[in-house]
Every structure is written in structure tokens, then in C-alpha cells.
mmCIF file of C-alpha atoms and ligand atoms in Angstrom:
data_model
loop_
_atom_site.group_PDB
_atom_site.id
_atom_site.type_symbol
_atom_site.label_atom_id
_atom_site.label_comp_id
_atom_site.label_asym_id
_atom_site.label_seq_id
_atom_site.Cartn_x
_atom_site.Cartn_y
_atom_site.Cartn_z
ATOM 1 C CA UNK A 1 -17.686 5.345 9.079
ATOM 2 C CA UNK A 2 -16.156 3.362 6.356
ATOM 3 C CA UNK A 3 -18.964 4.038 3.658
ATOM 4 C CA UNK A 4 -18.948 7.870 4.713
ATOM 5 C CA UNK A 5 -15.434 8.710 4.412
ATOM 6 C CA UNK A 6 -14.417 6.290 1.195
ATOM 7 C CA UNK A 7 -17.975 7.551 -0.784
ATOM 8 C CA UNK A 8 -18.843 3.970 -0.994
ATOM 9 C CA UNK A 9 -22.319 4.927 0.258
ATOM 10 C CA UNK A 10 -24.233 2.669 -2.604
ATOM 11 C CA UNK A 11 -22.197 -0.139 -0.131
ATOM 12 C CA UNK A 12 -23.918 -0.221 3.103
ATOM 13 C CA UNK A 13 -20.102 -1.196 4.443
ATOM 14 C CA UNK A 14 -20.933 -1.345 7.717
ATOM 15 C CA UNK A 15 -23.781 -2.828 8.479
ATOM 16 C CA UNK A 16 -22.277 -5.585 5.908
ATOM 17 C CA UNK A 17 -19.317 -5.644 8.083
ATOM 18 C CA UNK A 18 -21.099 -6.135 11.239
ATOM 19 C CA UNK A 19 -23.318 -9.194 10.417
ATOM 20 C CA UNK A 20 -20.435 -10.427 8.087
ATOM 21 C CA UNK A 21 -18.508 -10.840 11.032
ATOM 22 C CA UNK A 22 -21.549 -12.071 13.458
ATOM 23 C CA UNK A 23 -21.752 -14.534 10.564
ATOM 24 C CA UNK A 24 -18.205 -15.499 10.229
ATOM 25 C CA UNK A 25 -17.910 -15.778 14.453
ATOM 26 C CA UNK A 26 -20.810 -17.926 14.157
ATOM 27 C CA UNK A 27 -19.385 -20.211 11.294
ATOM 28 C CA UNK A 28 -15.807 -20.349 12.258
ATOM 29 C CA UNK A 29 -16.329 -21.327 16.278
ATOM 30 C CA UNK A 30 -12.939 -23.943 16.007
ATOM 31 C CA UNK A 31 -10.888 -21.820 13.395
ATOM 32 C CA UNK A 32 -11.007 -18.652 13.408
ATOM 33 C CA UNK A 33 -7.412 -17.204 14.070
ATOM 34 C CA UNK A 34 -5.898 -14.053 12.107
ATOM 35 C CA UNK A 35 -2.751 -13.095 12.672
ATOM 36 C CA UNK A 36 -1.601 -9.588 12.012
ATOM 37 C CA UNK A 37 2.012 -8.852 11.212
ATOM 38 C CA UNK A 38 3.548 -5.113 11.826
ATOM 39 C CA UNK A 39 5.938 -3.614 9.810
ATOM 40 C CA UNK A 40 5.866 0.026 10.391
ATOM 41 C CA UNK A 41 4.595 2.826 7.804
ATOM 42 C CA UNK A 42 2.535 5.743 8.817
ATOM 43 C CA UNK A 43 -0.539 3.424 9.774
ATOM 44 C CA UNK A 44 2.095 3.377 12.909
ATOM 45 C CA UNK A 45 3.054 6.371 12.730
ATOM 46 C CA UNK A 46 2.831 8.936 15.678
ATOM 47 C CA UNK A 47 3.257 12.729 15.208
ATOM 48 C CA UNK A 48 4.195 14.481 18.921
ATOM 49 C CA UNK A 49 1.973 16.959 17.485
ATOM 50 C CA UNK A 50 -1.379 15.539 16.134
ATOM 51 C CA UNK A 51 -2.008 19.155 14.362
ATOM 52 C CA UNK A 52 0.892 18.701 12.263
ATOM 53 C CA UNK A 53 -0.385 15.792 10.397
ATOM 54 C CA UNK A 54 2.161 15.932 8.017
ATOM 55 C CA UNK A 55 5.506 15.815 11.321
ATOM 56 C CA UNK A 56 5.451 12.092 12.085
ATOM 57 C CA UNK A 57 7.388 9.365 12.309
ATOM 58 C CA UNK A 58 6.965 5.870 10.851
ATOM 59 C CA UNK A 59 6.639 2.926 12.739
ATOM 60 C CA UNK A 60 6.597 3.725 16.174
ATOM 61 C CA UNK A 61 3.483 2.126 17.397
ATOM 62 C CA UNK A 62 3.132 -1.463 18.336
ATOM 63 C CA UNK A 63 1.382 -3.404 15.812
ATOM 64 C CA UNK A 64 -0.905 -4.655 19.312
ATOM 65 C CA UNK A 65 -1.864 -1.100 20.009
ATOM 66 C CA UNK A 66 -3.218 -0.446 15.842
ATOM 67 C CA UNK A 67 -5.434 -3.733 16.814
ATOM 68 C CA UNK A 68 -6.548 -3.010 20.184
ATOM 69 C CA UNK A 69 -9.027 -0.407 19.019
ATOM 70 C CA UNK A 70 -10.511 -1.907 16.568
ATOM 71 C CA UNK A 71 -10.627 -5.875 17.120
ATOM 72 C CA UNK A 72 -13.789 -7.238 16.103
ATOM 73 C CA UNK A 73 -15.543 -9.454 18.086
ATOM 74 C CA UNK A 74 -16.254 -13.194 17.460
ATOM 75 C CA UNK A 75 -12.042 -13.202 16.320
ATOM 76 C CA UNK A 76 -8.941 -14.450 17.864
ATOM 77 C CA UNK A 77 -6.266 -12.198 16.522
ATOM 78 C CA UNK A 78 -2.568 -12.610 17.191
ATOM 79 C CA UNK A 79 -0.009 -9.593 16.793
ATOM 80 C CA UNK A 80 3.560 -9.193 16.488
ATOM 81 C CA UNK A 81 6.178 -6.801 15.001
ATOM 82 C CA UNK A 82 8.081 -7.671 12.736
ATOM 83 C CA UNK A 83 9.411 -5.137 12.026
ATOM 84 C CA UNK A 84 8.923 -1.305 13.021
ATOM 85 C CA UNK A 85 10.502 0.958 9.825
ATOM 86 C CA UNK A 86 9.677 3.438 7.494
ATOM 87 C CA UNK A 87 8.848 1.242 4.390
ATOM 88 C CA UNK A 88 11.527 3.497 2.347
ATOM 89 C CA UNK A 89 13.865 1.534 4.344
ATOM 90 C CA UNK A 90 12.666 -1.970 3.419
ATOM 91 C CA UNK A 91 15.260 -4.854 2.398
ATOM 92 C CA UNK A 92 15.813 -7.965 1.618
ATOM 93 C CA UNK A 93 16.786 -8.856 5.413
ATOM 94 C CA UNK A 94 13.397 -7.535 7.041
ATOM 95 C CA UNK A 95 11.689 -9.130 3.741
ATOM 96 C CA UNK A 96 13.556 -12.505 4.696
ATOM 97 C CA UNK A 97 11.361 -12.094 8.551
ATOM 98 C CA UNK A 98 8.343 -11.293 7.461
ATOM 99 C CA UNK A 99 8.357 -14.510 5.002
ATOM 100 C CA UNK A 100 9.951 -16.892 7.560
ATOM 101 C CA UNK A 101 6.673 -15.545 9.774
ATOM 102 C CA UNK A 102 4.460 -16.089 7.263
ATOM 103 C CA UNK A 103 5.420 -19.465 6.388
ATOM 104 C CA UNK A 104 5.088 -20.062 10.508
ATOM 105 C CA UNK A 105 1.623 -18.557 10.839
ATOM 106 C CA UNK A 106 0.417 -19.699 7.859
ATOM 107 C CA UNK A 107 0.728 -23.013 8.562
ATOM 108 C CA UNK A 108 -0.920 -23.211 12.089
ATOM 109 C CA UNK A 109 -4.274 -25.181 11.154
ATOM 110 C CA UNK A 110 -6.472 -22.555 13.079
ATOM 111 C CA UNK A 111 -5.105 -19.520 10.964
ATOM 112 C CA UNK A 112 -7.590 -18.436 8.515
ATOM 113 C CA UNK A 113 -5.864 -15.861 7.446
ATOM 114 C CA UNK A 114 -2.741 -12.817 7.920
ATOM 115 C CA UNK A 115 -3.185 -9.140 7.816
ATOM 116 C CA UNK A 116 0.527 -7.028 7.194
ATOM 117 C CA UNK A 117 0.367 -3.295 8.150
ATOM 118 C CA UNK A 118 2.933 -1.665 5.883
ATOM 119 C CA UNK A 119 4.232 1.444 5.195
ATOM 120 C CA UNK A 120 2.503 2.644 1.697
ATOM 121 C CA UNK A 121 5.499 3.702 0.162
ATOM 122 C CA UNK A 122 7.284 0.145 -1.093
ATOM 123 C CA UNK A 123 3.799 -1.817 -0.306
ATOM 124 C CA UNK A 124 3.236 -3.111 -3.898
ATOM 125 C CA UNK A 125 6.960 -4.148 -4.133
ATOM 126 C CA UNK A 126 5.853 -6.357 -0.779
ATOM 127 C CA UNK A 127 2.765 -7.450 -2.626
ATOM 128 C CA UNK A 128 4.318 -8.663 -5.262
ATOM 129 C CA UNK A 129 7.149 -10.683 -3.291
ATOM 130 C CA UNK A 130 4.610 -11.987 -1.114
ATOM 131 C CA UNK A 131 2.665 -12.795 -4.490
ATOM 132 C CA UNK A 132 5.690 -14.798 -5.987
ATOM 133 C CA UNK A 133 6.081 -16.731 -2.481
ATOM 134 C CA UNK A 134 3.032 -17.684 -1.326
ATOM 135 C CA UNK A 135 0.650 -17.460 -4.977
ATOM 136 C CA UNK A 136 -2.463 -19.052 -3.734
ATOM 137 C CA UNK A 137 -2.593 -20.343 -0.322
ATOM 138 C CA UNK A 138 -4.770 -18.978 2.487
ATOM 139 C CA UNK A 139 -5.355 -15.066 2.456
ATOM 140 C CA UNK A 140 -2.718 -12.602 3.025
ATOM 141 C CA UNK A 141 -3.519 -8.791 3.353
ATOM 142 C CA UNK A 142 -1.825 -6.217 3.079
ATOM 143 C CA UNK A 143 -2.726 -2.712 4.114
ATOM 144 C CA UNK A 144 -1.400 0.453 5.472
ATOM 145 C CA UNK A 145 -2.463 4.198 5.914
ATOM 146 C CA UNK A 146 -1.582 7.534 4.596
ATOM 147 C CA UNK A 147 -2.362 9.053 8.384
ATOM 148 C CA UNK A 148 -0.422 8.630 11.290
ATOM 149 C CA UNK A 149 -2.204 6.578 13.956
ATOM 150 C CA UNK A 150 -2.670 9.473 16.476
ATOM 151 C CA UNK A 151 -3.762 12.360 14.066
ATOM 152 C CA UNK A 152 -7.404 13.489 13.974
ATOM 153 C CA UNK A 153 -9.803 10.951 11.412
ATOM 154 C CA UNK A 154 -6.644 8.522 10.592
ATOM 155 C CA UNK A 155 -7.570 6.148 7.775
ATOM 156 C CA UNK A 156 -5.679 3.613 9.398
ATOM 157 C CA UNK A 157 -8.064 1.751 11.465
ATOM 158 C CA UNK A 158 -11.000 1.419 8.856
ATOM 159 C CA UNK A 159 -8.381 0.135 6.813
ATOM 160 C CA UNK A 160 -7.159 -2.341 9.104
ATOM 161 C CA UNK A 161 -10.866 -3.452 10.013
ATOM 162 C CA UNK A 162 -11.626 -3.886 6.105
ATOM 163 C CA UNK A 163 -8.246 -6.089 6.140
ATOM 164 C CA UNK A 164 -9.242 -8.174 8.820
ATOM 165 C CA UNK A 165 -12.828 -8.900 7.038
ATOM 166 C CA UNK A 166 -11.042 -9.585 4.123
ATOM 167 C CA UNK A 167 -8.386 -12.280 5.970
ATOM 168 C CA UNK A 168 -11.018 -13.681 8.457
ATOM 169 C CA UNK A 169 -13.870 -14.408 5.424
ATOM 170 C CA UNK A 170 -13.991 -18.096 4.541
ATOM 171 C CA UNK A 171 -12.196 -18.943 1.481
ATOM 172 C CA UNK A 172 -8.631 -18.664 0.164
ATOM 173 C CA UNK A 173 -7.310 -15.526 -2.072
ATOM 174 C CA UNK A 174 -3.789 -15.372 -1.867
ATOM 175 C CA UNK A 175 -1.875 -11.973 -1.296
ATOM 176 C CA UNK A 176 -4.213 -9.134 -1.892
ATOM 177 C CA UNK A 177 -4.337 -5.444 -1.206
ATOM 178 C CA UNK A 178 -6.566 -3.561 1.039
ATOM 179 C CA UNK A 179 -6.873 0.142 0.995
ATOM 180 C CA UNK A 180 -9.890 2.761 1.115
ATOM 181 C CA UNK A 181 -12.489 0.302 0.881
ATOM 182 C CA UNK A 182 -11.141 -1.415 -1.678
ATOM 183 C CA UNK A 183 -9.129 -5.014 -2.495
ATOM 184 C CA UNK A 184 -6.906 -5.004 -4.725
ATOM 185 C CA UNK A 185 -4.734 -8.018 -7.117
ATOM 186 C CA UNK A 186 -0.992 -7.936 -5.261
ATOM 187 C CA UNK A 187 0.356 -8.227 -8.770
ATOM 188 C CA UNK A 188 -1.522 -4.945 -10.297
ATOM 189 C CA UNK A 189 -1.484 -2.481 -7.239
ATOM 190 C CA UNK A 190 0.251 0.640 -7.287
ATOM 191 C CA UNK A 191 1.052 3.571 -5.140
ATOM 192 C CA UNK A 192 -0.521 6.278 -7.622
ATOM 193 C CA UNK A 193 -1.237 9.114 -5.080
ATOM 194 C CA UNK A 194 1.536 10.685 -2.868
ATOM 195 C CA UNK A 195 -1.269 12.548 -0.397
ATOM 196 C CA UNK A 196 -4.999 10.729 -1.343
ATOM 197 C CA UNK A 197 -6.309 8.402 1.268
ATOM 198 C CA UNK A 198 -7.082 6.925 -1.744
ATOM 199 C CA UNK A 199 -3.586 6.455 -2.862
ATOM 200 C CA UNK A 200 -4.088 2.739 -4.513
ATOM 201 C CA UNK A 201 -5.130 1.807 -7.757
ATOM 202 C CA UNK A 202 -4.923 -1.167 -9.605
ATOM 203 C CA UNK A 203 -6.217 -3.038 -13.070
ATOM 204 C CA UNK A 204 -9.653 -4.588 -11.840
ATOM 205 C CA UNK A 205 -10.637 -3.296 -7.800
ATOM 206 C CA UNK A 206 -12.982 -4.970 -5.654
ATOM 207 C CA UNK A 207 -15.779 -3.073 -3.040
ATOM 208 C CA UNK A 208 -14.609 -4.835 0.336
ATOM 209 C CA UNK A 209 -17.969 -6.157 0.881
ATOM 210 C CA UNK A 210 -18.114 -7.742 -2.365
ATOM 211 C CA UNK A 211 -14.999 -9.489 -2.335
ATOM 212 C CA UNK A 212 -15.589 -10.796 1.090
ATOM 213 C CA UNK A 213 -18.728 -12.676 -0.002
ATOM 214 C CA UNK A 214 -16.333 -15.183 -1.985
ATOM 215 C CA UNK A 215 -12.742 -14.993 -1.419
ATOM 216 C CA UNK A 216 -12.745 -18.142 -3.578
ATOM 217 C CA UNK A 217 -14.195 -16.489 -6.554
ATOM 218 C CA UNK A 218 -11.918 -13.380 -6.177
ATOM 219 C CA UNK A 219 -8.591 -15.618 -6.304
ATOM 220 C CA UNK A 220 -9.878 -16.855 -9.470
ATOM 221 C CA UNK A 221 -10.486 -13.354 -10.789
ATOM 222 C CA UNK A 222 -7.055 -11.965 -9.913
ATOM 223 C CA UNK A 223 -6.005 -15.938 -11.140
ATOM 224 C CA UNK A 224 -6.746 -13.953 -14.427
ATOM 225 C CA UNK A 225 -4.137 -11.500 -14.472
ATOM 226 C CA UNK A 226 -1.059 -12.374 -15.991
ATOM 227 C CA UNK A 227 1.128 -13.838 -12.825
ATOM 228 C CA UNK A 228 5.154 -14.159 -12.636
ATOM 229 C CA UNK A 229 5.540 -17.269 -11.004
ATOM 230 C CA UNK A 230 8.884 -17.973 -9.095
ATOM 231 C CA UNK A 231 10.672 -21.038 -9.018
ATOM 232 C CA UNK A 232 11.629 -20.525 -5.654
ATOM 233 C CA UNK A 233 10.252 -22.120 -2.505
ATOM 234 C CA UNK A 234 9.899 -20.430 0.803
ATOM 235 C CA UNK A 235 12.226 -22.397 2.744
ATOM 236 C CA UNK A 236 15.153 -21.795 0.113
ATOM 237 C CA UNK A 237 13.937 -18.001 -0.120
ATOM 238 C CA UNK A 238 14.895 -18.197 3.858
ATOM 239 C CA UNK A 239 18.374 -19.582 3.317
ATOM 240 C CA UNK A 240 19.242 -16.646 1.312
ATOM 241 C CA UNK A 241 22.669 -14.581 2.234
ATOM 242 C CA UNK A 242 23.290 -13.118 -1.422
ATOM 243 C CA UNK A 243 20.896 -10.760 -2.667
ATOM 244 C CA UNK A 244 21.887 -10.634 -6.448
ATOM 245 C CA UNK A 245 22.574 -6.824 -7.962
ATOM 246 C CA UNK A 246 19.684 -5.610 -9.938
ATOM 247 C CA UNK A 247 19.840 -2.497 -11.022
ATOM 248 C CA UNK A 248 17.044 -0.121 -13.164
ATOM 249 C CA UNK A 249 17.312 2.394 -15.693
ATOM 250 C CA UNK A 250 14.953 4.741 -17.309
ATOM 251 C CA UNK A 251 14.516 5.887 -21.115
ATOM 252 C CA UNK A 252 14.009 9.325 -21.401
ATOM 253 C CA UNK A 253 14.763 11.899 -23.782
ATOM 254 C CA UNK A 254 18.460 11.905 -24.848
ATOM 255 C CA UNK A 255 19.106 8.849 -22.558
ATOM 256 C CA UNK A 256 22.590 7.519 -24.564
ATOM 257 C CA UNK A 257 22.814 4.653 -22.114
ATOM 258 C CA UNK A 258 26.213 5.630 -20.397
ATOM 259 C CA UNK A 259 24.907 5.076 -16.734
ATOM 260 C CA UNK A 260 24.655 1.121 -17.819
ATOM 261 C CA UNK A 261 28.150 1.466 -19.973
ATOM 262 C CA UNK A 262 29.561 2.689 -16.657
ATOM 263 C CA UNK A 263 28.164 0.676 -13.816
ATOM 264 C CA UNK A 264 28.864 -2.305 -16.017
ATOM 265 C CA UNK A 265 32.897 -1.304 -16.103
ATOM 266 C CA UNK A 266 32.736 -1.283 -11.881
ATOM 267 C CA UNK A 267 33.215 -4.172 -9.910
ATOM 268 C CA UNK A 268 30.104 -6.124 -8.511
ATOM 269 C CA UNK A 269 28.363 -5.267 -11.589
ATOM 270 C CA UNK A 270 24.984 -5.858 -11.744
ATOM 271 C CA UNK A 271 23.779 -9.471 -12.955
ATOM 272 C CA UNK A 272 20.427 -7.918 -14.171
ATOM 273 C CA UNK A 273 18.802 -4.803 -15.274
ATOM 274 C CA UNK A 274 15.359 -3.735 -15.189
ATOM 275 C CA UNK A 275 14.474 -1.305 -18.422
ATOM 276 C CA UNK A 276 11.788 1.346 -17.350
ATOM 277 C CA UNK A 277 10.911 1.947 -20.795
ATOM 278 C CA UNK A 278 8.855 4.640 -22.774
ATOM 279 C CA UNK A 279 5.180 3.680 -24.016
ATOM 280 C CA UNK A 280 5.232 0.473 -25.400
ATOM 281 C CA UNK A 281 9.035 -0.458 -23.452
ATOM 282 C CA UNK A 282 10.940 1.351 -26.051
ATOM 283 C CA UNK A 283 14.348 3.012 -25.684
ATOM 284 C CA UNK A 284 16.994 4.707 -27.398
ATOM 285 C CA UNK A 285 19.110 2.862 -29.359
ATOM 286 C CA UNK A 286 22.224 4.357 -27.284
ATOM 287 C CA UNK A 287 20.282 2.670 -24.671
ATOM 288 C CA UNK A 288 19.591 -0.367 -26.447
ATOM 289 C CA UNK A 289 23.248 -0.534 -27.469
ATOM 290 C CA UNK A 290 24.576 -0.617 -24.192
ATOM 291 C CA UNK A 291 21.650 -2.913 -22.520
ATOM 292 C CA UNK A 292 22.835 -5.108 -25.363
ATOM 293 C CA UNK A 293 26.491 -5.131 -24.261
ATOM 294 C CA UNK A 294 25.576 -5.838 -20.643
ATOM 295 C CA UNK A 295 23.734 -9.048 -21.811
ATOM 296 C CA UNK A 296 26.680 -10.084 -23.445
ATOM 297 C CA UNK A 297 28.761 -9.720 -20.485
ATOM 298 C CA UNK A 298 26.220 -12.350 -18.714
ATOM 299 C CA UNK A 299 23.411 -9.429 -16.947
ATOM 300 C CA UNK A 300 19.947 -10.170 -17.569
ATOM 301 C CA UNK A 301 17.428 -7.490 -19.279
ATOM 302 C CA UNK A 302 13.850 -7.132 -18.918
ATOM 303 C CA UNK A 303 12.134 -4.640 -20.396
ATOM 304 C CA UNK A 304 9.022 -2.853 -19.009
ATOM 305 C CA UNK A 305 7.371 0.755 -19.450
ATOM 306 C CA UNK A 306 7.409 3.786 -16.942
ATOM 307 C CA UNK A 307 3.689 4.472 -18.311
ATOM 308 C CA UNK A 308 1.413 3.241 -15.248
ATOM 309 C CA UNK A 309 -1.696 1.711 -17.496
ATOM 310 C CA UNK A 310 -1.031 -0.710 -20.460
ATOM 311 C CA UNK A 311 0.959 -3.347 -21.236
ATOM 312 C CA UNK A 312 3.768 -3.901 -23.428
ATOM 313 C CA UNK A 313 3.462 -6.040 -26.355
ATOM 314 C CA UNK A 314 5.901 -8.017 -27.692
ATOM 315 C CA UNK A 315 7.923 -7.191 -30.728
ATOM 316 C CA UNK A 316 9.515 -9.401 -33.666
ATOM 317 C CA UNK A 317 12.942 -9.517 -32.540
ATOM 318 C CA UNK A 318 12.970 -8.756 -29.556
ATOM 319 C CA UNK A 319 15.914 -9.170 -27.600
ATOM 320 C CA UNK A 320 14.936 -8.334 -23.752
ATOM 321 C CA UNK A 321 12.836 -10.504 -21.608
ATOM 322 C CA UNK A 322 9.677 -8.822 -21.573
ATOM 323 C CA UNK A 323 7.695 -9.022 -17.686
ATOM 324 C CA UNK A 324 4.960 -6.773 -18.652
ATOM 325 C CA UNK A 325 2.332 -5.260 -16.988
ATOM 326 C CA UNK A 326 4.629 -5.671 -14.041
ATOM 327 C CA UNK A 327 5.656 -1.915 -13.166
ATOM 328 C CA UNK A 328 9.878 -1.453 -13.115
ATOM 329 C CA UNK A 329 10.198 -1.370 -9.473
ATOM 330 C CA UNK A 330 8.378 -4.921 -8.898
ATOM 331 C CA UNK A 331 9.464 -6.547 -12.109
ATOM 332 C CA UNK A 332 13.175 -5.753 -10.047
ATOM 333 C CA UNK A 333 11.931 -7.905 -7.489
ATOM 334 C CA UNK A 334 10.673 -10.586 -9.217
ATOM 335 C CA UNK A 335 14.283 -10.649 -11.211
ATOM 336 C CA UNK A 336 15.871 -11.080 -8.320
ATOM 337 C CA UNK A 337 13.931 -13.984 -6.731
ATOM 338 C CA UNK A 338 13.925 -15.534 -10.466
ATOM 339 C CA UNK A 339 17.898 -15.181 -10.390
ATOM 340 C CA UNK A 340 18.057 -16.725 -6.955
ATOM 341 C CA UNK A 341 15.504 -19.616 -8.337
ATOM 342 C CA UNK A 342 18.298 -19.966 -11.173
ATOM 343 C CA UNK A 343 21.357 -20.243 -8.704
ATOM 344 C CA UNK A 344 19.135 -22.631 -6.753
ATOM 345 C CA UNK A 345 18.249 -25.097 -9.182
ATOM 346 C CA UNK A 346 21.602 -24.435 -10.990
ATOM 347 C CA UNK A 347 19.732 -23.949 -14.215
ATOM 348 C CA UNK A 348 22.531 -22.649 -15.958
ATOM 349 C CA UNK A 349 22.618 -19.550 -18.386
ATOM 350 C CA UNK A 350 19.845 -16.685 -18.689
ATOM 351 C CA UNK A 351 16.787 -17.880 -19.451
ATOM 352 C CA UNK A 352 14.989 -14.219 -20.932
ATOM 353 C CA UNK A 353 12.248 -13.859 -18.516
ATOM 354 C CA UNK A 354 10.015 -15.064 -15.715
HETATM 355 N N1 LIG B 401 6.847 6.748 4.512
HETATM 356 C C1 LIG B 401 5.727 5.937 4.905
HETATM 357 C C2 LIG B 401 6.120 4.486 4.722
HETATM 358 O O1 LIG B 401 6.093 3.996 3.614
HETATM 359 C C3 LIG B 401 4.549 6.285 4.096
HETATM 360 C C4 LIG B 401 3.297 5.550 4.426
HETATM 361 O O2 LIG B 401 3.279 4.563 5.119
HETATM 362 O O3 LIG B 401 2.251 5.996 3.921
HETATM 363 O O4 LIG B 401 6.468 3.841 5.680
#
């Protein structure tokens, strides 16, 4: 079903699946534990009408239920909610949970490995937290549907089988992404479909069945891609009650940088700003100007671009950090967990990126 419906029919999915798992039951008798961790998104998601694929809500079925279907055997899988949103709705407090579970699972001896159903719409700023947190222990997966669990051919169960291939293979890969038959680097996926089942891409996907040969090799591939590194551990990210301000702004055609100028006069001003930039991170110099006058009030800048492919390359002079290819909306959260890192270790004054 998974080859048919993703086109991946030069990957005989499932028969590979099948005696993947018979193989990985047979080789993992003592440790073979994967624990999957619900968040919501439409891969829970029930529509009281299953015609009206499109009238659902997020996150109203049990994490237990998604798994009950589907639960290969030869694995002992554990399930729990830890949450049951829309992933529009994610924050810092759920984000705080699903870490401090992590950190719990993740250390039990027998767990190979943790799935995380998520909603698709703030997955890859999840990813990418995860990423920063946990950067190359035992496999984390994250995956989530565009179909609501009870509406006719929902993508979220093949999904969540690939996932739990991908977590229960032998081998450690950090966080990765798992979504229409594909894996995908936590620091490079992206949300760039609002409607495809499809909806991920990212700089360098894997076919599930190859990356589930060697989890040990993939890690090193993804090791490839640049990584922002966090000098924050899990047990301080946990202690947590201050989420620093971090706030993002777009260049765009006559963009004369007043939205910074005027956030920057209110109180609780931001202590960082993320530039969404054009092409290569550029901006106007009204924008520039003002970005400039926030740093010297004591705000961080990073500068990025709003294009999806590419990278930015440095420039001579260059006063912004630069956190490229990170897109703006996870380059926010990696600002914030660097800031935190800062007031941990009291490292004193800005340091210009990660
Ligand atoms: N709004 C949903 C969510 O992000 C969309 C999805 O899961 O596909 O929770």
C-alpha cells in the first residue's frame, strides 16, 4: 500500500518492510522497545463527517488508537499523549513536555527508538528543537499526516508504520523526518505543500527502505549538513520559566523597517530578531537601519532568506549573525534556545550567531 500510493514502486516498500521487521524481531529479542509520543495534528484528527475530508478537528484521537491498527509484530511499543493540539497552537510549555518525555524514554536501556505524531503545520520548527536537544543520540521520528485519521485512504497510518521502521531499525540517527515514504534531515525539512500528501521536502531525502538498512550511515549523511548546535542541555532546557522575545520580520518591497522602530519603543521589547530576508538575506536599508538600531539597544539579529532553496553567503561586512540555510521560522527557535544557553552559562554580551 505504501509503494502504490507514494509512486515509490521501483521500492518494493512492503515486502522490504515485512522481512525488515521479521528481521529486526528476530535480532532485537531483549531490546526492542519504541515508544510513540502523541501530540495532536490531523494524523489525529477526526472529521464527524468522513466525506468532508477537509471538516476535522486536530488532535482528538488517542495516540494508542493511531497505533493499534497498525502495530507491527515482533515490537513492544509504548504510547502516550502528550499532548492532543492543533500544531498551530504549539509553545514553548507543551515543547518543555514533550522534551522532559523524551529525555525519560530515551534513556530506558530497552528503547531503541521514539516515534512523535505531530501536527504538519509547525513540525519542522519541532524538528529542529528536537535537533538542537537531542543532536545524535538514539532515533527520534517525527511524522504526521495531511488526512484525518477516520477519512477514507488517510496517509496517516503508512506514515506512522514507515516511522516505526525507521525508529525500531538498529542503529542511531538522531531526529529525523518521516513523511510519504520518505526520511528526511530535521534540520532541512520543510512544510512546502499546504494540500499534497506529499507536503515535505527537504535538501537530500532518503527512500524509507534505504535509510533503514543503516541508520548509522544516514546520521552521518545528515552529520553533513550544516548543524546549529545549542549550548543548552536538556535538563536546563526543562528548568525554563522565561521564554525570551524573538520576534521576525520580512523584507519586501518598500519595507522602511518601522514595524522593528516601533516594537523596539514598547515595553518587553524583543531581545532578538530573526531577518526573513530577500535572495541572498538582503534588505532595505530602511530595514537595515532600524535592525541596526535594535542591536544597539542590546537585541540580537540574524539574518536569513524567505527563498526556500539556497543558502545565504556571507558578505564583507556584515553586521547580522548569519544562521543560514536555516529557514526564518526555525532559525527563531534556535535563537531562542541559543539566548537561553547565553543566560545559562552567563556568557555575557551577544555573541552574532549560533
Ligand atoms: N493543522 C494541522 C496541525 O498542524 C495540520 C496537520 O497536521 O496537517 O495540527
Amino acid at each position: 500500500m505504501v509503494g502504490s500510493i507514494f509512486g515509490l514502486s521501483e521500492y518494493p516498500v512492503t515486502v522490504f518492510l515485512t522481512s525488515f521487521l521479521n528481521f529486526a524481531s528476530a535480532m532485537t529479542k531483549k531490546i526492542s522497545k519504541v515508544v510513540v509520543l502523541g501530540t495532536g495534528g490531523t494524523i489525529a484528527g477526526w472529521a464527524p463527517d468522513p466525506d468532508q475530508t477537509r471538516q476535522y478537528r486536530a488532535g482528538e484521537v488517542a495516540v494508542d488508537d493511531l497505533v493499534r491498527g497498525i502495530k507491527p509484530s515482533g515490537l513492544q511499543i509504548e504510547t502516550e499523549d502528550v499532548a492532543r493540539i492543533d500544531s498551530k497552537n504549539m509553545g514553548w510549555s507543551e515543547w518543555q513536555r514533550l522534551v522532559a518525555r523524551l529525555a525519560h524514554w530515551l534513556a530506558q536501556e530497552e528503547v531503541r527508538g521514539v516515534v512523535v505524531t505531530h501536527g504538519t503545520d509547525t513540525l519542522e520548527e519541532t524538528a529542529i528543537l528536537l535537533h538542537a536537544l537531542f543532536p545524535s543520540g538514539k532515533t527520534i521520528v517525527i511524522t504526521g499526516a495531511m488526512r484525518a485519521a477516520n477519512v477514507s485512504e488517510p496517509d496517516g497510518p503508512g506514515n506512522l508504520k514507515d516511522a516505526l521502521a525507521v525508529a525500531s531499525a538498529p542503529g542511531r540517527a538522531g531526529v529525523l523526518g518521516v513523511f510519504a515514504g520518505q526520511v528526511h534531515a530535521a534540520a532541512s525539512l520543510t512544510k512546502l505543500d499546504s494540500q499534497a500528501l506529499s507536503a515535505f521536502a527537504s535538501a537530500d531525502p532518503v527512500p524509507i527502505a534505504v535509510a533503514i538498512q543503516n541508520l548509522d550511515a544516514l546520521q552521518a549523511r545528515f552529520a553533513r549538513q550544516p548543524t546549529h548546535p545549542v549550548d543548552l542541555d536538556v535538563a536546563e532546557f526543562g528548568r525554563v520559566s522565561y521564554w525570551p522575545r524573538v520576534e521576525m520580520v520580512h523584507n519586501h518591497a518598500a519595507q522602511d523597517g518601522g514595524l522593528v522602530r516601533t516594537i523596539m519603543s514598547t515595553d518587553g521589547k524583543p531581545a532578538g530578531w530573526v531577518v526573513a530576508g530577500t535572495g541572498n538575506g538582503t534588505m532595505s536599508q530602511g530595514l537595515e537601519d532600524a535592525l541596526s538600531e535594535a542591536q544597539q539597544q542590546g537585541a540580537w539579529v540574524w539574518r536569513t532568506t524567505r527563498c526556500t532553496w539556497g543558502q545565504v553567503q556571507a558578505q564583507s561586512g556584515d553586521r547580522f549573525g548569519l544562521v543560514s540555510p536555516l529557514n526564518p521560522y526555525k532559525a527563531r527557535v534556535v535563537m531562542v534556545l541559543a539566548l537561553l544557553a547565553n543566560a545559562v552559562k552567563r556568557r555575557g554580551p551577544e555573541r552574532p550567531g549560533p
